[in-house]
Tab-separated table of C-alpha atoms in Angstrom:
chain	number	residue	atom	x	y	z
A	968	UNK	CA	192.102	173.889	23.968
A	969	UNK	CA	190.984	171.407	27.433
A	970	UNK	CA	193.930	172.991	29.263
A	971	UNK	CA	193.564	176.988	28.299
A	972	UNK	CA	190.303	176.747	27.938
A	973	UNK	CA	190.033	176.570	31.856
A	974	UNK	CA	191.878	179.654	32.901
A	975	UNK	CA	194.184	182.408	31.999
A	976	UNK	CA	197.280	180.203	30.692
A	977	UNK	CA	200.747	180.883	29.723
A	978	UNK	CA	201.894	178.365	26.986
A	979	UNK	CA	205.581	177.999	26.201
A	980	UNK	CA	206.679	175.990	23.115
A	981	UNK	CA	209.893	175.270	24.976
A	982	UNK	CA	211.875	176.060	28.484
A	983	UNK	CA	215.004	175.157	29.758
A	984	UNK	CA	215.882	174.620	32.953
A	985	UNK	CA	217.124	178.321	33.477
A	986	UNK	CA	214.177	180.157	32.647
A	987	UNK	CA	211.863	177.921	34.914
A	988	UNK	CA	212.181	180.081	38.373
A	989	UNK	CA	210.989	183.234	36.080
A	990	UNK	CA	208.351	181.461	34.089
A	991	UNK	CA	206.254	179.946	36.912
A	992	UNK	CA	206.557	183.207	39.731
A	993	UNK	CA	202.776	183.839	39.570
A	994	UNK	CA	201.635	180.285	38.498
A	995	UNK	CA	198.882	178.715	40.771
A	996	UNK	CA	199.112	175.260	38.314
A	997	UNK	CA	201.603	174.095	36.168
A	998	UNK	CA	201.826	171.684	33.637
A	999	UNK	CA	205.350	170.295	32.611
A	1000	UNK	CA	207.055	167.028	31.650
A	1001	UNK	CA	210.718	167.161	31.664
A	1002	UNK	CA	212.504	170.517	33.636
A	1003	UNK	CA	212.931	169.991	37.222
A	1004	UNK	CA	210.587	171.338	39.718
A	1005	UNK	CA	212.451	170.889	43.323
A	1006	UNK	CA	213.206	173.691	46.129
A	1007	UNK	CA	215.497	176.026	44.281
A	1008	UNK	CA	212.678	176.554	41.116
A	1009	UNK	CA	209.689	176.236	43.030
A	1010	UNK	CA	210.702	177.852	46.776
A	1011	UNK	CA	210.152	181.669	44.589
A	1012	UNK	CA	206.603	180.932	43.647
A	1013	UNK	CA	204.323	180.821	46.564
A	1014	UNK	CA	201.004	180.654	44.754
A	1015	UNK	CA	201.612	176.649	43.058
A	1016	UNK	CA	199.214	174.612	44.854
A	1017	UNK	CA	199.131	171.738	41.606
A	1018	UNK	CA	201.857	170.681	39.559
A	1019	UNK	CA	200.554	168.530	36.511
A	1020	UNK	CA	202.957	166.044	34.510
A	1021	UNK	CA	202.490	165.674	30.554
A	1022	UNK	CA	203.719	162.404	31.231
A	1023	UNK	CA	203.396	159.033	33.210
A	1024	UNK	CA	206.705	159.459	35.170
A	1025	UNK	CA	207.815	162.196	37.733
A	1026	UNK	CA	211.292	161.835	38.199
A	1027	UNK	CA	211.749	165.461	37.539
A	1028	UNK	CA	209.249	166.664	40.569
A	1029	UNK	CA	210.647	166.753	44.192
A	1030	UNK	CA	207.640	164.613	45.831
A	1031	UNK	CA	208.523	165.273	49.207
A	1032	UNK	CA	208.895	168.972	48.661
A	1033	UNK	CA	205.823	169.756	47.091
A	1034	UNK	CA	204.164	167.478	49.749
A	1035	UNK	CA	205.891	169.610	52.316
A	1036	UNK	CA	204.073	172.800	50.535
A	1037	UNK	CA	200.880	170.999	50.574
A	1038	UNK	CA	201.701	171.562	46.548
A	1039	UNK	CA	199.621	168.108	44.372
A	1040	UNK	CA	201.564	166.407	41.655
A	1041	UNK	CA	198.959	164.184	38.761
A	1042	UNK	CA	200.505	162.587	36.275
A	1043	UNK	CA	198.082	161.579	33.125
A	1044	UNK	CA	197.204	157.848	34.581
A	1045	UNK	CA	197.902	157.563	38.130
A	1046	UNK	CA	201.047	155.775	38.535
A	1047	UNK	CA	202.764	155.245	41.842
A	1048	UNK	CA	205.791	153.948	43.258
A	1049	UNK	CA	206.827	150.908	45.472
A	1050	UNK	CA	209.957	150.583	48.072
A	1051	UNK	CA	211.960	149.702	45.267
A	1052	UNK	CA	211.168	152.883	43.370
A	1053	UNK	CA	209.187	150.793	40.509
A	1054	UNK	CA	206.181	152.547	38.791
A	1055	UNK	CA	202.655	150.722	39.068
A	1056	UNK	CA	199.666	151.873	36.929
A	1057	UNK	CA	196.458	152.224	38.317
A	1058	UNK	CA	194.724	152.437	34.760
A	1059	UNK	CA	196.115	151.955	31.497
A	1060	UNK	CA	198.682	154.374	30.140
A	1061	UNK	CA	198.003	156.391	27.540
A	1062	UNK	CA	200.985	155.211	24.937
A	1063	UNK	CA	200.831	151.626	25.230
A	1064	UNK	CA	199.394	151.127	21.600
A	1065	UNK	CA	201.799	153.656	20.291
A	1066	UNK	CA	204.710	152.545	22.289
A	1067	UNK	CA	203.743	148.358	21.579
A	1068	UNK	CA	203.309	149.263	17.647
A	1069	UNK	CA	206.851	150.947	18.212
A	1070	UNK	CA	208.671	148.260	19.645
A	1071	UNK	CA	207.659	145.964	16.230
A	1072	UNK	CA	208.553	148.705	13.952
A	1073	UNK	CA	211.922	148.919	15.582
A	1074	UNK	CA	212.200	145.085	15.717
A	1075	UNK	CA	211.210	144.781	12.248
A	1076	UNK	CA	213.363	147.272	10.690
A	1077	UNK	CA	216.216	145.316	11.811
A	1078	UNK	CA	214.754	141.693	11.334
A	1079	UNK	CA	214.182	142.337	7.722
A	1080	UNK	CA	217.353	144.127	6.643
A	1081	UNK	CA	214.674	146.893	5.581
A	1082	UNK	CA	217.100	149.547	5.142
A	1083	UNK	CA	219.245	147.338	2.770
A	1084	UNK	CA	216.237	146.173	1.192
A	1085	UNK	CA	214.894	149.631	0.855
A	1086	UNK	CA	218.382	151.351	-0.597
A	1087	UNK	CA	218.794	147.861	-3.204
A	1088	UNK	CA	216.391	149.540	-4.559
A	1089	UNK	CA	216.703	153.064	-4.701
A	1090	UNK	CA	220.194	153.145	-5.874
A	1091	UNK	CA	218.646	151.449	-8.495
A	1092	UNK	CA	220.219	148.059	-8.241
A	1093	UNK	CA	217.032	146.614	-8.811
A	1094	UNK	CA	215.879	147.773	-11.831
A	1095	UNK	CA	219.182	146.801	-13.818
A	1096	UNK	CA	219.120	143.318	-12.295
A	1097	UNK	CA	217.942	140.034	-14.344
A	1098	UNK	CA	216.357	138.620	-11.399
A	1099	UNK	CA	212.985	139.283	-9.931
A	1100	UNK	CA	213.780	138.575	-6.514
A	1101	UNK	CA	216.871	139.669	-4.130
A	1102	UNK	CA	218.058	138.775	-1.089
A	1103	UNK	CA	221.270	138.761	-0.582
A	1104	UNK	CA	220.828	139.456	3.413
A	1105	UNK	CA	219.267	136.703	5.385
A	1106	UNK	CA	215.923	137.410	7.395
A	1107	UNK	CA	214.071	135.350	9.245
A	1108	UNK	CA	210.007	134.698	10.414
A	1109	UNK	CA	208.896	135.764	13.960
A	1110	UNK	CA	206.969	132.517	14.437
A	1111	UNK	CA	208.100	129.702	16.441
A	1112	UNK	CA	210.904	132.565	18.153
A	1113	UNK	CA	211.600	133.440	21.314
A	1114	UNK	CA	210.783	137.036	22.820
A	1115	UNK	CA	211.815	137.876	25.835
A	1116	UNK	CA	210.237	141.179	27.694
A	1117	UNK	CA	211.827	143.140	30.823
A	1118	UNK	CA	208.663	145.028	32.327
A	1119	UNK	CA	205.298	142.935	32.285
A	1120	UNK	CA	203.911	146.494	32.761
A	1121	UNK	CA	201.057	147.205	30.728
A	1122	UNK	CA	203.182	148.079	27.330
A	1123	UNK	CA	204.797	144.609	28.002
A	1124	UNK	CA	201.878	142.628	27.870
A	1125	UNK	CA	200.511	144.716	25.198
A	1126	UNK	CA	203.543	143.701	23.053
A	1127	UNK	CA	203.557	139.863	24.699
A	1128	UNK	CA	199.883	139.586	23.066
A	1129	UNK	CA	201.024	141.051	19.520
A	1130	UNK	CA	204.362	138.365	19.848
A	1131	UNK	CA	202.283	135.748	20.654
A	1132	UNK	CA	200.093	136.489	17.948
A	1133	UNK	CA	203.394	136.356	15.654
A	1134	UNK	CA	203.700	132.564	17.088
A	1135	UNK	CA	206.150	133.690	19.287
A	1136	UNK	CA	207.201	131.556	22.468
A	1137	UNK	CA	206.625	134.534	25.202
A	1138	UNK	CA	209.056	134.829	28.403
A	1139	UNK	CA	209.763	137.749	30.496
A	1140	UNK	CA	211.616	138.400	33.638
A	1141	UNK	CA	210.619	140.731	36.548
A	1142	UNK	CA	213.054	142.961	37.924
A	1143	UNK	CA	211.415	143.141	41.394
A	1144	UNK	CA	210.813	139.446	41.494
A	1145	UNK	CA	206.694	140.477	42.422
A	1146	UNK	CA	204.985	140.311	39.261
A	1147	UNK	CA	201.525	139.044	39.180
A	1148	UNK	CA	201.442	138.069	35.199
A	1149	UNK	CA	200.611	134.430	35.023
A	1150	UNK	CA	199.883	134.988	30.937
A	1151	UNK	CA	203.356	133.785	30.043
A	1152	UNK	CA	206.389	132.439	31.414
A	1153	UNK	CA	208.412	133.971	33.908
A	1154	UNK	CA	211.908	133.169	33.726
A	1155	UNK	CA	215.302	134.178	35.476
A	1156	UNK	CA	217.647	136.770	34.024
A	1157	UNK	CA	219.984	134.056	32.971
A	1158	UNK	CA	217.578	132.833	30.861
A	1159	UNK	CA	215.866	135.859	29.804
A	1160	UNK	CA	219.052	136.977	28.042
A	1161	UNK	CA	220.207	133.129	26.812
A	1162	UNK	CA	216.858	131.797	25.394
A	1163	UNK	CA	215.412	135.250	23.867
A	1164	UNK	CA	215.359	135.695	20.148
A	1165	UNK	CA	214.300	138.979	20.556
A	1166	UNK	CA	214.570	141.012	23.721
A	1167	UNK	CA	212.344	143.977	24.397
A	1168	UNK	CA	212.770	146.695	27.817
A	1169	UNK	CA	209.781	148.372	28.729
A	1170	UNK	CA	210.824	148.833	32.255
A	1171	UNK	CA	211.239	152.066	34.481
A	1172	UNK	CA	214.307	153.605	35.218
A	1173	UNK	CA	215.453	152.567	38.772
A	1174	UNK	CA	218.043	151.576	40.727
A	1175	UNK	CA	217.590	147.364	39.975
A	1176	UNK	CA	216.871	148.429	36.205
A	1177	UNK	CA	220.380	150.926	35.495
A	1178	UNK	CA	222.495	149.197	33.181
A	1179	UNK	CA	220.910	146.081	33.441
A	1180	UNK	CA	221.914	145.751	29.820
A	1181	UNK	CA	225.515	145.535	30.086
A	1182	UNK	CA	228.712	143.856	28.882
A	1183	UNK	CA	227.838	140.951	30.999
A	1184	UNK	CA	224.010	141.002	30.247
A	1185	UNK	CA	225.343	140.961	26.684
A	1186	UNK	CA	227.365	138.326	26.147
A	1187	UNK	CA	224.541	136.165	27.215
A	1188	UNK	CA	222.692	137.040	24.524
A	1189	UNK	CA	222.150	135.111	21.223
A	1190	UNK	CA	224.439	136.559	18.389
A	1191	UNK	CA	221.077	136.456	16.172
A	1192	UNK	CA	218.993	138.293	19.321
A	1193	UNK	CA	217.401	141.868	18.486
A	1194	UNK	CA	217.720	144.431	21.333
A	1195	UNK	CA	214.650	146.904	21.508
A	1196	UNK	CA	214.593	149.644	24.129
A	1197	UNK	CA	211.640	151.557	24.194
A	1198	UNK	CA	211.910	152.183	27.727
A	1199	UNK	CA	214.411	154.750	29.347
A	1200	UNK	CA	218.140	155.196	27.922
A	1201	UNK	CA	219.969	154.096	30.869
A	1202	UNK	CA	218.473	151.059	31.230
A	1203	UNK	CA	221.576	149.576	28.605
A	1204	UNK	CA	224.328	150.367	28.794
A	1205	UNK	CA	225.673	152.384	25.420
A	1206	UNK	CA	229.055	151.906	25.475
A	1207	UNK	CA	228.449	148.119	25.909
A	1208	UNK	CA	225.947	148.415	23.054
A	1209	UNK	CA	228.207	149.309	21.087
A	1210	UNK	CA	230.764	146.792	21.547
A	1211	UNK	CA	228.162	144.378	21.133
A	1212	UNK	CA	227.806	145.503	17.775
A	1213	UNK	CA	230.835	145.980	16.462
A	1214	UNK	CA	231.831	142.622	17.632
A	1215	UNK	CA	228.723	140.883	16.591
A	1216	UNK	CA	227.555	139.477	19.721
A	1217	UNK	CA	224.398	140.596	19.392
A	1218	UNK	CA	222.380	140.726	15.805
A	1219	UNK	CA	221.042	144.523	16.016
A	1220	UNK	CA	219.375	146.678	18.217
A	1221	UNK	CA	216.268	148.896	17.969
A	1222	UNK	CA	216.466	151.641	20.312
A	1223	UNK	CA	213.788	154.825	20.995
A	1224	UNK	CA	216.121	156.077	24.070
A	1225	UNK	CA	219.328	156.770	25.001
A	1226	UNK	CA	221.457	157.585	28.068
A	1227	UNK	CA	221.155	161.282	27.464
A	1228	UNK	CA	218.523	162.851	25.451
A	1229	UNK	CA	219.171	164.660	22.959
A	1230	UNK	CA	221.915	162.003	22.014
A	1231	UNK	CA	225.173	163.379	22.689
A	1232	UNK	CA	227.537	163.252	19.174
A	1233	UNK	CA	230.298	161.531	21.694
A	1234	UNK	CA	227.902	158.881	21.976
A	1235	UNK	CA	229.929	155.833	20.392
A	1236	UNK	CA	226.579	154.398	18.654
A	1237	UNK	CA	226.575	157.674	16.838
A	1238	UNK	CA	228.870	155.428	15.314
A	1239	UNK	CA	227.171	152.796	13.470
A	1240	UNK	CA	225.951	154.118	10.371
A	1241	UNK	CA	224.835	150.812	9.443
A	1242	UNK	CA	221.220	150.417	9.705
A	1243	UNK	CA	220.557	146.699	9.201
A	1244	UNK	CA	221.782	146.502	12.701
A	1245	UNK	CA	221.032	149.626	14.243
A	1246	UNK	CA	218.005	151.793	14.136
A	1247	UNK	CA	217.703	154.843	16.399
A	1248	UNK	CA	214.434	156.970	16.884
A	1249	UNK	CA	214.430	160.136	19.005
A	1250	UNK	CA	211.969	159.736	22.116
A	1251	UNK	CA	208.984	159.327	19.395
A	1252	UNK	CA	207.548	155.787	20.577
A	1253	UNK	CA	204.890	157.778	22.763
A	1254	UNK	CA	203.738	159.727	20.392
A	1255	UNK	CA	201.236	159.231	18.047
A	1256	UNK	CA	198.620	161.850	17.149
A	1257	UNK	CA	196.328	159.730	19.114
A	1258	UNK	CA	198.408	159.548	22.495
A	1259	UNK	CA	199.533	162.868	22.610
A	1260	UNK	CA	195.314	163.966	22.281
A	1261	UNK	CA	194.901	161.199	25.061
A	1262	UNK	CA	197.381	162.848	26.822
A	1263	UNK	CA	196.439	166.364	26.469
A	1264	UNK	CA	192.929	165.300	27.456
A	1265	UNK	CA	193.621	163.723	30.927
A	1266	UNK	CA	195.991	166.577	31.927
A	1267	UNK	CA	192.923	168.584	31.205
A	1268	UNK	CA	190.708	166.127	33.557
A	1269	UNK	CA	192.914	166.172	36.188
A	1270	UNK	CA	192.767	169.708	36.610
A	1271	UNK	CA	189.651	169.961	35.958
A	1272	UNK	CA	188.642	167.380	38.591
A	1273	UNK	CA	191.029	169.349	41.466
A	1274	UNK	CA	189.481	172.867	40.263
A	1275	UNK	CA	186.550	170.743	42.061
A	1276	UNK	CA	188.130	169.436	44.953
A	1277	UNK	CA	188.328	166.274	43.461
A	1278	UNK	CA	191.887	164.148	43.660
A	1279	UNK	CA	192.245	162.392	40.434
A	1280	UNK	CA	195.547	161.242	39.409
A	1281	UNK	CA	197.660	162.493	42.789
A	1282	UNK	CA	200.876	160.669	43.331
A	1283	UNK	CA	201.973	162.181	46.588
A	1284	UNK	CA	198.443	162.031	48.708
C-alpha cells in the first residue's frame, strides 16, 4: 500500500525479460529488482524519469544510460560503487538481520548433522532403540573455532558479532585490500581459507570476487571447514563445490545462491542428496516478513522523497 498508494500503479506478480519493453511504454517510475533495464527495454518509453530497485544491488540497470536520459536509479539504502566495482553502504541494509540469522541456520544445519538427527527420528529409529541418547554422527561446539568472513560489509560484521558471541576466534579477509574494520583480524587469503573453521561470503559479485571459491581456494580449506554463501552464486565456483564434496575436502557447505538462479537441474550439486553436508535454500536469506516490509517501505520513501524534488537513495547523481 506505500507504493500504490502514491499514484496510478500497475503491479505485476511476475515479468520476464520479454514482456518488459511492453509493460513499462507509459511508465513515468518503475520499480523492479531483477529484469534488465538498458537501451533496448528502456529507449521505447520516453516518459521514465525514476527507476527504483527492490533491492540493494543494480547490476541489472544500465547506469550510464539512464544517466544519459537524465533517468534516477534508488536502490532501498544507498549503496554505491568504487573503481573496483565493490558496493559501499551508506546506511544499513535492510536484510542484514535476516541474512546474518541465515548464515547460522545454514551453518548449523550442517554442523549438527540436523537432517540425520532429524530423519533418526522420524523413520522411527528412535523410538525402537534401548538407548536414550544417539549420536552416531560427530558434531562439534562453535566455541573456541575459527570463522573466517569474505565481506566485512555490514552483514559480515553483523555475523562476526553473533560468532564472536559463539566464542569464536573472528578473521576475515578483504577483497579490495581497503577495509576499515579494525573489530577483528584481518588476514590474507592464504590464511583465510587455511585457518577458518567455518567460512562465510557475504561479498558482492565483482570482478576480484568471481570464483574466488575455487578448486584452488578449496583445497586450502580444512576438511572439517563449513562453506556458507549467502552472498551471490558466482562467487564459488559449483563445479569445484562439488568436487570438494564428493572428495571430502571440505566438511559441508551451506549455500542460499547459486551460479544461476533458478538452479539449473545440470547443476552437479543437484547431485548431493545428502544433507549432512549440503544444504541448499533458494534466494530466501533476504527475506523475512520483516525485511521485505523494510524494503517495501524505503522504495516507498524514495519515491516519495523525489515526487518532492528530494534525492534520496540516487546511485548515479
Amino acid at each position: 500500500e506505500g507504493i500504490t498508494s502514491l499514484g496510478e500503479a500497475v503491479v505485476y506478480p511476475n515479468t520476464v525479460a520479454d514482456e518488459v519493453v511492453e509493460r513499462i511504454h507509459d511508465a513515468e517510475i518503475i520499480v523492479a529488482n531483477k529484469v534488465p533495464l538498458n537501451e533496448s527495454t528502456l529507449k521505447d518509453a520516453p516518459n521514465v524519469k525514476l527507476i527504483c530497485e527492490f533491492a540493494t544491488g543494480f547490476d541489472n540497470v544500465d547506469i550510464a544510460y539512464c544517466r544519459s536520459r537524465g533517468i534516477k536509479v534508488a536502490n532501498i539504502v544507498g549503496y554505491s560503487t568504487d573503481s573496483h566495482g565493490i558496493l559501499s553502504a551508506n546506511v544499513a541494509g535492510y536484510s542484514t538481520e535476516a541474512v546474518a540469522q541465515h548464515t547460522f541456520a545454514l551453518m548449523f544445519y550442517v554442523l549438527h548433522k540436523l537432517a540425520y538427527y532429524d530423519h533418526y527420528v522420524k523413520s522411527g529409529a528412535y523410538c525402537t532403540s534401548a538407548q536414550f541418547s544417539h549420536f552416531e554422527q560427530k558434531f562439534s561446539e562453535l566455541d573456541g573455532k575459527t570463522w573466517g568472513i569474505v565481506g566485512m560489509g555490514n552483514i559480515g560484521r553483523k555475523v562476526a558479532q553473533i560468532a564472536a558471541a559463539f566464542g569464536c576466534r573472528v578473521i576475515f579477509y578483504s577483497v579490495t585490500g581497503k577495509s576499515s574494520c579494525t573489530d577483528y583480524e584481518r588476514v590474507d587469503f592464504d590464511t583465510l581459507l587455511a585457518e577458518s573453521d567455518v567460512l562465510s561470503l557475504h561479498c558482492p559479485l565483482s570482478d576480484l570476487t568471481r570464483h574466488l571459491i575455487n578448486k584452488e581456494a578449496l583445497k586450502k580449506m580444512k576438511s572439517s571447514a563449513v562453506l556458507v554463501n549467502v552472498a551471490r552464486g558466482p562467487v564459488v565456483c559449483d563445479e569445484d563445490l562439488y568436487e570438494a564434496l564428493v572428495e571430502g575436502e571440505i566438511a559441508g557447505a551451506g549455500l542460499d545462491v547459486t551460479s544461476t538462479e533458478p538452479m539449473k537441474e545440470s547443476n552437479p550439486l543437484s547431485r548431493i542428496q545428502d544433507s549432512s553436508r549440503l544444504i541448499i535454500t533458494p534466494h530466501m536469506a533476504w527475506a523475512s516478513v520483516e525485511a521485505r516490509i523494510r524494503c517495501v517501505n524505503e522504495t516507498a520513501e524514495n519515491i516519495k522523497a523525489f515526487l518532492s524534488g528530494e534525492n534520496r537513495n540516487i546511485v548515479n547523481l
